[in-house]
mmCIF file of C-alpha atoms and ligand atoms in Angstrom:
data_model
loop_
_atom_site.group_PDB
_atom_site.id
_atom_site.type_symbol
_atom_site.label_atom_id
_atom_site.label_comp_id
_atom_site.label_asym_id
_atom_site.label_seq_id
_atom_site.Cartn_x
_atom_site.Cartn_y
_atom_site.Cartn_z
ATOM 1 C CA MET A 1 153.136 110.711 62.396
ATOM 2 C CA PRO A 2 151.585 113.430 60.232
ATOM 3 C CA ASP A 3 148.361 115.064 61.331
ATOM 4 C CA THR A 4 145.291 112.903 61.166
ATOM 5 C CA ARG A 5 143.060 113.844 58.245
ATOM 6 C CA THR A 6 139.322 113.253 58.336
ATOM 7 C CA ILE A 7 137.592 112.808 54.980
ATOM 8 C CA SER A 8 133.881 112.661 54.292
ATOM 9 C CA ALA A 9 132.407 109.542 52.740
ATOM 10 C CA TYR A 10 128.943 111.021 52.361
ATOM 11 C CA GLU A 11 127.090 110.674 49.078
ATOM 12 C CA ASP A 12 129.255 112.046 46.233
ATOM 13 C CA ASP A 13 132.399 111.821 48.373
ATOM 14 C CA MET A 14 132.030 108.097 48.968
ATOM 15 C CA ASN A 15 133.918 106.731 45.966
ATOM 16 C CA ASP A 16 136.937 108.981 46.504
ATOM 17 C CA ALA A 17 137.014 108.196 50.214
ATOM 18 C CA VAL A 18 136.794 104.457 49.551
ATOM 19 C CA ARG A 19 139.597 104.626 46.986
ATOM 20 C CA GLU A 20 141.858 106.626 49.300
ATOM 21 C CA ALA A 21 141.237 104.375 52.298
ATOM 22 C CA ALA A 22 141.789 101.193 50.275
ATOM 23 C CA ALA A 23 145.035 102.567 48.794
ATOM 24 C CA LEU A 24 146.377 103.402 52.257
ATOM 25 C CA LEU A 25 145.412 99.956 53.565
ATOM 26 C CA ALA A 26 147.068 98.293 50.561
ATOM 27 C CA SER A 27 150.262 100.233 51.347
ATOM 28 C CA GLY A 28 150.333 98.775 54.871
ATOM 29 C CA GLU A 29 148.801 101.764 56.661
ATOM 30 C CA ILE A 30 145.940 101.825 59.157
ATOM 31 C CA VAL A 31 142.699 103.772 58.679
ATOM 32 C CA ALA A 32 139.706 104.450 60.937
ATOM 33 C CA VAL A 33 136.490 103.457 59.208
ATOM 34 C CA PRO A 34 132.790 103.424 60.022
ATOM 35 C CA THR A 35 130.943 100.177 60.672
ATOM 36 C CA GLU A 36 127.336 99.738 61.775
ATOM 37 C CA THR A 37 128.450 98.870 65.331
ATOM 38 C CA VAL A 38 131.250 101.309 66.230
ATOM 39 C CA TYR A 39 134.135 102.880 64.299
ATOM 40 C CA GLY A 40 136.926 100.379 63.566
ATOM 41 C CA LEU A 41 140.669 100.813 63.144
ATOM 42 C CA ALA A 42 141.360 98.869 59.961
ATOM 43 C CA ALA A 43 144.435 97.063 58.649
ATOM 44 C CA ASP A 44 145.052 94.504 55.911
ATOM 45 C CA ALA A 45 144.457 91.307 57.915
ATOM 46 C CA PHE A 46 147.171 89.429 56.008
ATOM 47 C CA ASN A 47 149.858 92.051 56.663
ATOM 48 C CA PRO A 48 151.388 91.550 60.137
ATOM 49 C CA GLU A 49 153.281 94.876 60.045
ATOM 50 C CA ALA A 50 150.036 96.738 59.392
ATOM 51 C CA VAL A 51 148.267 94.788 62.134
ATOM 52 C CA ALA A 52 151.098 95.655 64.540
ATOM 53 C CA LYS A 53 150.360 99.347 63.879
ATOM 54 C CA VAL A 54 146.779 98.793 65.061
ATOM 55 C CA PHE A 55 147.979 97.394 68.392
ATOM 56 C CA ALA A 56 150.477 100.252 68.752
ATOM 57 C CA ALA A 57 148.008 103.055 67.957
ATOM 58 C CA LYS A 58 145.428 101.649 70.363
ATOM 59 C CA GLU A 59 148.016 100.696 73.023
ATOM 60 C CA ARG A 60 146.218 97.393 72.948
ATOM 61 C CA PRO A 61 147.917 94.458 74.669
ATOM 62 C CA ASP A 62 148.848 91.737 72.205
ATOM 63 C CA PHE A 63 146.765 89.148 74.090
ATOM 64 C CA ASP A 64 143.535 90.826 72.943
ATOM 65 C CA PRO A 65 142.740 89.493 69.438
ATOM 66 C CA LEU A 66 141.175 91.413 66.535
ATOM 67 C CA ILE A 67 138.029 90.699 64.539
ATOM 68 C CA VAL A 68 138.550 89.930 60.849
ATOM 69 C CA HIS A 69 135.999 91.411 58.443
ATOM 70 C CA ILE A 70 135.212 89.786 55.141
ATOM 71 C CA ALA A 71 133.552 91.582 52.233
ATOM 72 C CA ALA A 72 131.707 88.501 50.933
ATOM 73 C CA TYR A 73 130.846 85.040 52.258
ATOM 74 C CA ARG A 74 133.273 83.345 49.884
ATOM 75 C CA GLU A 75 136.162 85.162 51.629
ATOM 76 C CA LEU A 76 135.403 83.103 54.733
ATOM 77 C CA ALA A 77 137.353 80.170 53.278
ATOM 78 C CA GLU A 78 140.473 82.360 53.165
ATOM 79 C CA VAL A 79 140.452 83.216 56.860
ATOM 80 C CA ALA A 80 138.859 80.161 58.504
ATOM 81 C CA GLU A 81 139.027 76.378 58.232
ATOM 82 C CA MET A 82 135.372 75.437 58.322
ATOM 83 C CA PRO A 83 134.720 72.280 60.384
ATOM 84 C CA GLU A 84 132.502 70.092 58.212
ATOM 85 C CA GLU A 85 130.027 69.455 61.031
ATOM 86 C CA LEU A 86 129.463 73.185 61.573
ATOM 87 C CA GLU A 87 129.152 74.205 57.958
ATOM 88 C CA SER A 88 125.365 74.138 57.798
ATOM 89 C CA VAL A 89 124.778 76.089 61.023
ATOM 90 C CA VAL A 90 127.407 78.684 60.083
ATOM 91 C CA LYS A 91 125.749 79.046 56.683
ATOM 92 C CA SER A 92 122.336 79.517 58.304
ATOM 93 C CA LEU A 93 123.659 82.079 60.788
ATOM 94 C CA ALA A 94 125.486 83.954 58.050
ATOM 95 C CA GLY A 95 122.346 83.844 55.914
ATOM 96 C CA ALA A 96 120.306 85.335 58.741
ATOM 97 C CA PHE A 97 122.725 87.887 60.187
ATOM 98 C CA TRP A 98 125.429 88.746 57.614
ATOM 99 C CA PRO A 99 126.116 91.370 56.628
ATOM 100 C CA GLY A 100 125.529 92.480 60.195
ATOM 101 C CA PRO A 101 126.706 92.668 63.810
ATOM 102 C CA LEU A 102 127.401 88.966 64.465
ATOM 103 C CA THR A 103 130.987 87.734 64.934
ATOM 104 C CA ILE A 104 131.614 83.988 64.702
ATOM 105 C CA LEU A 105 134.675 82.189 66.086
ATOM 106 C CA LEU A 106 136.050 79.481 63.804
ATOM 107 C CA PRO A 107 139.353 77.611 63.503
ATOM 108 C CA LYS A 108 141.784 80.003 61.817
ATOM 109 C CA SER A 109 143.423 79.434 58.459
ATOM 110 C CA ALA A 110 147.218 79.496 58.231
ATOM 111 C CA LYS A 111 146.994 82.721 56.182
ATOM 112 C CA VAL A 112 145.853 84.744 59.190
ATOM 113 C CA PRO A 113 148.910 86.029 61.098
ATOM 114 C CA ASP A 114 149.150 84.895 64.734
ATOM 115 C CA LEU A 115 149.244 88.532 65.796
ATOM 116 C CA VAL A 116 145.641 88.970 64.612
ATOM 117 C CA THR A 117 144.361 86.127 66.794
ATOM 118 C CA SER A 118 146.817 86.668 69.675
ATOM 119 C CA GLY A 119 148.172 83.209 69.023
ATOM 120 C CA LEU A 120 144.757 81.572 69.460
ATOM 121 C CA PRO A 121 143.802 78.711 67.116
ATOM 122 C CA THR A 122 140.513 80.482 66.350
ATOM 123 C CA VAL A 123 139.706 83.578 64.327
ATOM 124 C CA ALA A 124 136.764 85.922 64.958
ATOM 125 C CA VAL A 125 135.001 86.725 61.659
ATOM 126 C CA ARG A 126 132.176 88.932 60.581
ATOM 127 C CA GLN A 127 130.808 90.744 57.544
ATOM 128 C CA SER A 128 129.899 94.355 58.248
ATOM 129 C CA ALA A 129 126.693 95.848 56.888
ATOM 130 C CA ASN A 130 128.116 99.365 56.559
ATOM 131 C CA VAL A 131 128.161 100.225 52.833
ATOM 132 C CA ILE A 132 131.318 102.334 53.083
ATOM 133 C CA PHE A 133 133.217 99.677 55.007
ATOM 134 C CA ARG A 134 132.105 96.961 52.606
ATOM 135 C CA ALA A 135 133.172 99.018 49.615
ATOM 136 C CA ILE A 136 136.617 99.530 51.187
ATOM 137 C CA GLY A 137 136.911 95.762 51.726
ATOM 138 C CA ARG A 138 135.950 95.057 48.129
ATOM 139 C CA ALA A 139 138.387 97.674 46.811
ATOM 140 C CA LEU A 140 141.215 96.225 48.948
ATOM 141 C CA GLY A 141 140.317 92.681 47.886
ATOM 142 C CA ARG A 142 141.555 91.271 51.175
ATOM 143 C CA PRO A 143 140.022 90.735 54.602
ATOM 144 C CA ILE A 144 140.307 93.603 57.061
ATOM 145 C CA ALA A 145 141.342 93.223 60.702
ATOM 146 C CA ALA A 146 139.606 95.941 62.690
ATOM 147 C CA PRO A 147 139.047 96.378 66.411
ATOM 148 C CA SER A 148 137.197 99.393 67.752
ATOM 149 C CA ALA A 149 138.996 102.689 67.017
ATOM 150 C CA ASN A 150 139.603 103.718 70.617
ATOM 151 C CA ARG A 151 142.606 103.588 72.901
ATOM 152 C CA PHE A 152 142.618 100.387 74.935
ATOM 153 C CA GLY A 153 140.163 100.300 77.823
ATOM 154 C CA ARG A 154 138.219 103.343 76.690
ATOM 155 C CA ILE A 155 134.754 103.823 75.260
ATOM 156 C CA SER A 156 134.280 102.704 71.668
ATOM 157 C CA PRO A 157 133.762 105.615 69.237
ATOM 158 C CA THR A 158 130.469 105.937 67.412
ATOM 159 C CA SER A 159 131.358 109.037 65.366
ATOM 160 C CA ALA A 160 134.366 110.341 63.418
ATOM 161 C CA SER A 161 134.861 113.144 65.960
ATOM 162 C CA ALA A 162 135.056 110.590 68.790
ATOM 163 C CA VAL A 163 137.742 108.711 66.799
ATOM 164 C CA GLU A 164 139.676 111.971 66.374
ATOM 165 C CA LYS A 165 139.637 112.457 70.160
ATOM 166 C CA GLU A 166 140.859 108.889 70.702
ATOM 167 C CA LEU A 167 143.451 108.480 67.970
ATOM 168 C CA GLY A 168 144.147 111.949 66.508
ATOM 169 C CA GLY A 169 147.902 112.268 65.796
ATOM 170 C CA ARG A 170 148.346 108.480 65.840
ATOM 171 C CA ILE A 171 146.785 107.463 62.526
ATOM 172 C CA PRO A 172 146.880 109.051 59.070
ATOM 173 C CA LEU A 173 143.200 108.929 58.105
ATOM 174 C CA ILE A 174 139.657 108.824 59.452
ATOM 175 C CA VAL A 175 136.824 108.070 57.034
ATOM 176 C CA ASP A 176 133.725 109.928 58.248
ATOM 177 C CA GLY A 177 130.603 107.907 57.489
ATOM 178 C CA GLY A 178 128.335 109.566 60.064
ATOM 179 C CA ALA A 179 127.011 108.080 63.294
ATOM 180 C CA CYS A 180 126.960 104.296 63.710
ATOM 181 C CA ASN A 181 123.437 102.929 63.513
ATOM 182 C CA GLN A 182 123.843 100.108 66.063
ATOM 183 C CA GLY A 183 126.111 101.875 68.542
ATOM 184 C CA ILE A 184 127.529 98.888 70.424
ATOM 185 C CA GLU A 185 130.037 96.240 69.434
ATOM 186 C CA SER A 186 129.038 93.050 67.628
ATOM 187 C CA THR A 187 127.722 89.935 69.337
ATOM 188 C CA ILE A 188 130.535 87.340 69.496
ATOM 189 C CA ILE A 189 129.651 83.631 69.440
ATOM 190 C CA SER A 190 131.369 80.279 69.323
ATOM 191 C CA ILE A 191 129.535 77.197 68.046
ATOM 192 C CA GLU A 192 129.789 73.540 68.994
ATOM 193 C CA LEU A 193 127.916 70.507 67.834
ATOM 194 C CA GLY A 194 125.431 69.988 70.675
ATOM 195 C CA GLU A 195 123.624 66.761 71.512
ATOM 196 C CA THR A 196 120.527 67.473 69.458
ATOM 197 C CA ARG A 197 120.972 71.087 68.293
ATOM 198 C CA PRO A 198 124.084 73.242 67.838
ATOM 199 C CA LEU A 199 125.334 74.860 71.038
ATOM 200 C CA ILE A 200 125.871 78.585 70.595
ATOM 201 C CA ARG A 201 127.912 80.331 73.274
ATOM 202 C CA VAL A 202 127.585 84.104 73.450
ATOM 203 C CA LEU A 203 131.048 85.368 74.462
ATOM 204 C CA ARG A 204 130.116 89.030 74.114
ATOM 205 C CA ALA A 205 126.501 90.215 74.144
ATOM 206 C CA GLY A 206 125.672 92.610 71.308
ATOM 207 C CA PRO A 207 123.054 93.763 68.817
ATOM 208 C CA VAL A 208 122.154 90.206 67.745
ATOM 209 C CA THR A 209 120.248 88.956 70.781
ATOM 210 C CA LYS A 210 119.926 85.591 72.516
ATOM 211 C CA GLU A 211 116.285 85.492 71.425
ATOM 212 C CA GLU A 212 117.298 85.866 67.760
ATOM 213 C CA LEU A 213 120.034 83.222 68.016
ATOM 214 C CA GLN A 214 117.742 80.655 69.630
ATOM 215 C CA LYS A 215 116.255 79.773 66.251
ATOM 216 C CA PHE A 216 119.626 78.277 65.319
ATOM 217 C CA GLY A 217 120.545 76.268 68.413
ATOM 218 C CA LYS A 218 120.715 76.165 72.181
ATOM 219 C CA VAL A 219 122.111 79.489 73.356
ATOM 220 C CA VAL A 220 124.231 79.974 76.466
ATOM 221 C CA ILE A 221 125.373 83.413 77.605
ATOM 222 C CA GLU A 222 128.876 82.988 78.981
ATOM 223 C CA LYS A 223 129.287 84.752 82.283
ATOM 224 C CA ARG A 224 132.746 85.915 83.148
ATOM 225 C CA LYS A 225 133.931 84.286 86.359
ATOM 226 C CA ALA A 226 135.129 86.921 88.795
ATOM 227 C CA ASP A 227 138.071 84.790 89.908
ATOM 228 C CA ALA A 228 139.100 83.532 86.477
ATOM 229 C CA PRO A 229 141.812 85.209 84.432
ATOM 230 C CA ASP A 230 140.314 87.594 81.927
ATOM 231 C CA ALA A 231 139.402 85.888 78.699
ATOM 232 C CA PRO A 232 140.018 87.910 75.531
ATOM 233 C CA GLY A 233 137.290 90.487 75.111
ATOM 234 C CA GLN A 234 135.824 89.667 78.467
ATOM 235 C CA LEU A 235 138.030 92.024 80.424
ATOM 236 C CA ALA A 236 136.165 93.122 83.534
ATOM 237 C CA HIS A 237 136.936 96.803 83.142
ATOM 238 C CA HIS A 238 136.580 98.038 79.656
ATOM 239 C CA TYR A 239 134.792 100.801 77.843
ATOM 240 C CA ALA A 240 135.238 103.042 80.849
ATOM 241 C CA PRO A 241 134.814 106.819 80.928
ATOM 242 C CA GLU A 242 137.380 108.752 82.994
ATOM 243 C CA THR A 243 134.644 110.006 85.331
ATOM 244 C CA PRO A 244 133.595 107.223 87.723
ATOM 245 C CA LEU A 245 130.368 105.626 86.523
ATOM 246 C CA LEU A 246 128.131 104.350 89.318
ATOM 247 C CA MET A 247 125.351 101.820 88.871
ATOM 248 C CA PHE A 248 123.244 100.684 91.815
ATOM 249 C CA ASP A 249 120.912 97.758 92.404
ATOM 250 C CA LYS A 250 118.266 100.189 93.659
ATOM 251 C CA PRO A 251 118.052 104.000 93.602
ATOM 252 C CA SER A 252 118.214 104.331 97.394
ATOM 253 C CA ASP A 253 121.716 102.822 97.388
ATOM 254 C CA PHE A 254 122.992 106.142 95.989
ATOM 255 C CA LYS A 255 124.473 108.194 98.846
ATOM 256 C CA PRO A 256 125.687 111.495 97.394
ATOM 257 C CA GLU A 257 128.593 113.223 99.075
ATOM 258 C CA PRO A 258 128.106 116.926 99.815
ATOM 259 C CA ASP A 259 129.622 119.414 97.335
ATOM 260 C CA LYS A 260 130.113 116.785 94.686
ATOM 261 C CA ARG A 261 128.708 117.243 91.215
ATOM 262 C CA TYR A 262 126.743 114.300 89.862
ATOM 263 C CA GLY A 263 125.200 113.628 86.487
ATOM 264 C CA LEU A 264 122.474 111.101 85.733
ATOM 265 C CA ILE A 265 122.131 108.878 82.699
ATOM 266 C CA SER A 266 118.451 108.048 82.740
ATOM 267 C CA TYR A 267 116.974 105.388 80.503
ATOM 268 C CA ARG A 268 113.850 107.293 79.434
ATOM 269 C CA GLY A 269 113.531 110.201 81.870
ATOM 270 C CA ASP A 270 110.845 108.216 83.632
ATOM 271 C CA GLU A 271 110.102 109.470 87.173
ATOM 272 C CA LYS A 272 108.882 106.021 88.151
ATOM 273 C CA ALA A 273 112.405 104.658 87.746
ATOM 274 C CA GLY A 274 113.144 106.481 90.990
ATOM 275 C CA TYR A 275 116.283 108.399 90.044
ATOM 276 C CA LEU A 276 115.194 111.802 88.729
ATOM 277 C CA HIS A 277 114.172 113.181 92.118
ATOM 278 C CA LEU A 278 116.915 111.513 94.067
ATOM 279 C CA HIS A 279 119.312 114.430 93.746
ATOM 280 C CA GLU A 280 119.870 117.897 92.282
ATOM 281 C CA TRP A 281 121.647 116.521 89.241
ATOM 282 C CA GLU A 282 124.109 118.807 87.419
ATOM 283 C CA LEU A 283 123.044 117.204 84.200
ATOM 284 C CA VAL A 284 120.524 114.580 83.122
ATOM 285 C CA GLU A 285 120.778 112.761 79.798
ATOM 286 C CA GLU A 286 118.285 110.226 78.530
ATOM 287 C CA LEU A 287 119.409 107.148 76.630
ATOM 288 C CA SER A 288 116.062 106.848 74.897
ATOM 289 C CA PRO A 289 114.308 110.219 74.672
ATOM 290 C CA GLY A 290 112.427 109.179 71.545
ATOM 291 C CA SER A 291 110.447 106.024 70.999
ATOM 292 C CA GLY A 292 113.324 103.747 69.992
ATOM 293 C CA LYS A 293 113.593 102.290 73.491
ATOM 294 C CA LEU A 294 116.418 99.721 73.858
ATOM 295 C CA GLN A 295 117.494 100.128 70.250
ATOM 296 C CA GLU A 296 117.766 103.892 70.647
ATOM 297 C CA ALA A 297 119.493 103.449 74.019
ATOM 298 C CA ALA A 298 122.133 101.209 72.420
ATOM 299 C CA ILE A 299 122.787 103.702 69.642
ATOM 300 C CA ARG A 300 123.172 106.582 72.106
ATOM 301 C CA LEU A 301 124.971 104.748 74.941
ATOM 302 C CA PHE A 302 128.617 105.519 74.110
ATOM 303 C CA TYR A 303 127.768 108.972 72.765
ATOM 304 C CA VAL A 304 126.046 109.923 76.029
ATOM 305 C CA MET A 305 128.847 108.413 78.142
ATOM 306 C CA ARG A 306 131.443 110.437 76.210
ATOM 307 C CA MET A 307 129.429 113.631 76.459
ATOM 308 C CA MET A 308 128.921 113.250 80.214
ATOM 309 C CA ASP A 309 132.612 112.410 80.612
ATOM 310 C CA GLU A 310 133.528 115.810 79.167
ATOM 311 C CA GLU A 311 131.537 117.717 81.806
ATOM 312 C CA GLY A 312 134.089 117.402 84.607
ATOM 313 C CA LEU A 313 131.573 115.782 86.963
ATOM 314 C CA ASP A 314 132.665 113.948 90.106
ATOM 315 C CA ALA A 315 130.628 110.922 89.155
ATOM 316 C CA ILE A 316 127.977 109.735 86.731
ATOM 317 C CA VAL A 317 125.063 107.665 88.002
ATOM 318 C CA VAL A 318 123.406 105.392 85.480
ATOM 319 C CA GLU A 319 119.993 103.746 85.717
ATOM 320 C CA PRO A 320 120.087 100.024 84.952
ATOM 321 C CA VAL A 321 117.922 98.832 82.051
ATOM 322 C CA SER A 322 115.942 95.613 81.996
ATOM 323 C CA GLU A 323 117.964 92.637 80.810
ATOM 324 C CA VAL A 324 115.875 91.432 77.925
ATOM 325 C CA GLY A 325 116.803 91.509 74.236
ATOM 326 C CA LEU A 326 119.288 94.306 73.563
ATOM 327 C CA GLY A 327 119.160 95.182 77.264
ATOM 328 C CA VAL A 328 121.583 92.293 77.916
ATOM 329 C CA ALA A 329 124.266 93.948 75.766
ATOM 330 C CA ILE A 330 123.591 97.402 77.228
ATOM 331 C CA MET A 331 123.896 96.106 80.799
ATOM 332 C CA ASP A 332 127.091 94.236 79.865
ATOM 333 C CA ARG A 333 128.652 97.528 78.703
ATOM 334 C CA LEU A 334 127.373 99.428 81.745
ATOM 335 C CA ARG A 335 128.811 96.838 84.144
ATOM 336 C CA LYS A 336 132.160 96.923 82.374
ATOM 337 C CA ALA A 337 132.194 100.729 82.522
ATOM 338 C CA SER A 338 131.064 101.091 86.125
ATOM 339 C CA VAL A 339 133.214 101.114 89.220
ATOM 340 C CA LYS A 340 130.470 99.876 91.441
ATOM 341 C CA GLY A 341 127.426 97.698 91.757
ATOM 342 C CA GLY A 342 125.599 95.832 89.029
HETATM 343 P P1 AMP B 401 136.954 94.938 69.530
HETATM 344 O O1 AMP B 401 136.894 94.796 68.057
HETATM 345 O O2 AMP B 401 137.828 96.042 70.008
HETATM 346 O O3 AMP B 401 135.608 94.957 70.143
HETATM 347 O O4 AMP B 401 137.656 93.637 70.073
HETATM 348 C C1 AMP B 401 137.503 92.412 69.450
HETATM 349 C C2 AMP B 401 137.171 91.362 70.451
HETATM 350 O O5 AMP B 401 136.916 90.169 69.739
HETATM 351 C C3 AMP B 401 138.300 90.985 71.398
HETATM 352 O O6 AMP B 401 138.351 91.768 72.539
HETATM 353 C C4 AMP B 401 137.959 89.554 71.721
HETATM 354 O O7 AMP B 401 137.035 89.486 72.740
HETATM 355 C C5 AMP B 401 137.177 89.059 70.550
HETATM 356 N N1 AMP B 401 137.937 88.060 69.834
HETATM 357 C C6 AMP B 401 138.578 88.240 68.695
HETATM 358 N N2 AMP B 401 139.169 87.093 68.306
HETATM 359 C C7 AMP B 401 138.878 86.175 69.237
HETATM 360 C C8 AMP B 401 139.222 84.803 69.422
HETATM 361 N N3 AMP B 401 139.958 84.136 68.523
HETATM 362 N N4 AMP B 401 138.756 84.183 70.517
HETATM 363 C C9 AMP B 401 137.998 84.846 71.422
HETATM 364 N N5 AMP B 401 137.649 86.145 71.306
HETATM 365 C C10 AMP B 401 138.082 86.799 70.239
HETATM 366 MG MG1 MG B 402 137.161 97.381 71.556
#
């Protein structure tokens, strides 16, 4: 594999970057691209050899299926077989949230290779809102399969430099579109015809919240059963930094060991949360130092986890956030990343 090149897609560079990325994808190569959630590792979704390169570069097990990204709603018919009874609710959801961070599971079309869906009869589809990603999809003229551009089990990258650290030397090209403006992976849902209203199951919490989905049906957040085999995308340990991440039910549960170096990820640097004065922290980082609150915390979550991970600490303690709105998705990622508690 040649060295990994990073090209800018800012402003005047965008058209050239889009053309180069689309040409590589059309030739069966894989390219890291920005989306509004996290950076994705893209391949032509209809080319199984290209898709196989995605699994290889990420060291992703083949039982963990990829999300397929369409550039326009009409492309949906190419990748999914729309059940007649779900057509109107899918249309409404797409109207409300696409382009955007909502992934919908639907029966797959025969054109989608089994490798993409890990042999499942369903395909996960979304339309990204990132202008660079959308332009690449339009230029390619085919749907794009793209999981997050990290090695399997590690934190999703939210910047081109984080992708370079994850996949440098394994892929030919990274398209730098700046920092991702949502910062956590898309909400994944499945839909059934309920008794009176559609039943929407949230399989992965994300930027589109339960509260927002409730306008379209009855919403159930699927909890992973501790004793059940891991469902795709619901792996218990995922997104983990190398430094142990500790999350406690209450601050007093933290019992520091002498001579160990601890960092704190604080939600807002609020003393009342009870963590700041608990210990002589080596380093304190706030998820929401500005006024963005949960939205800002989501954007900064993986960035802060990566930064803390590079400090050679013995452990990172993280304050839980309240589980409302986007807080559900943030806590889901923190639980998956932590070795304890939650
Ligand atoms: P990533 O893009 O790396 O966040 O991973 C995509 C995730 O989408 C997987 O881990 C799965 O959870 C989920 N996914 C994709 N396709 C399906 C499917 N057909 N059924 C259930 N989950 C899926
Ligand atoms: Mg991922």
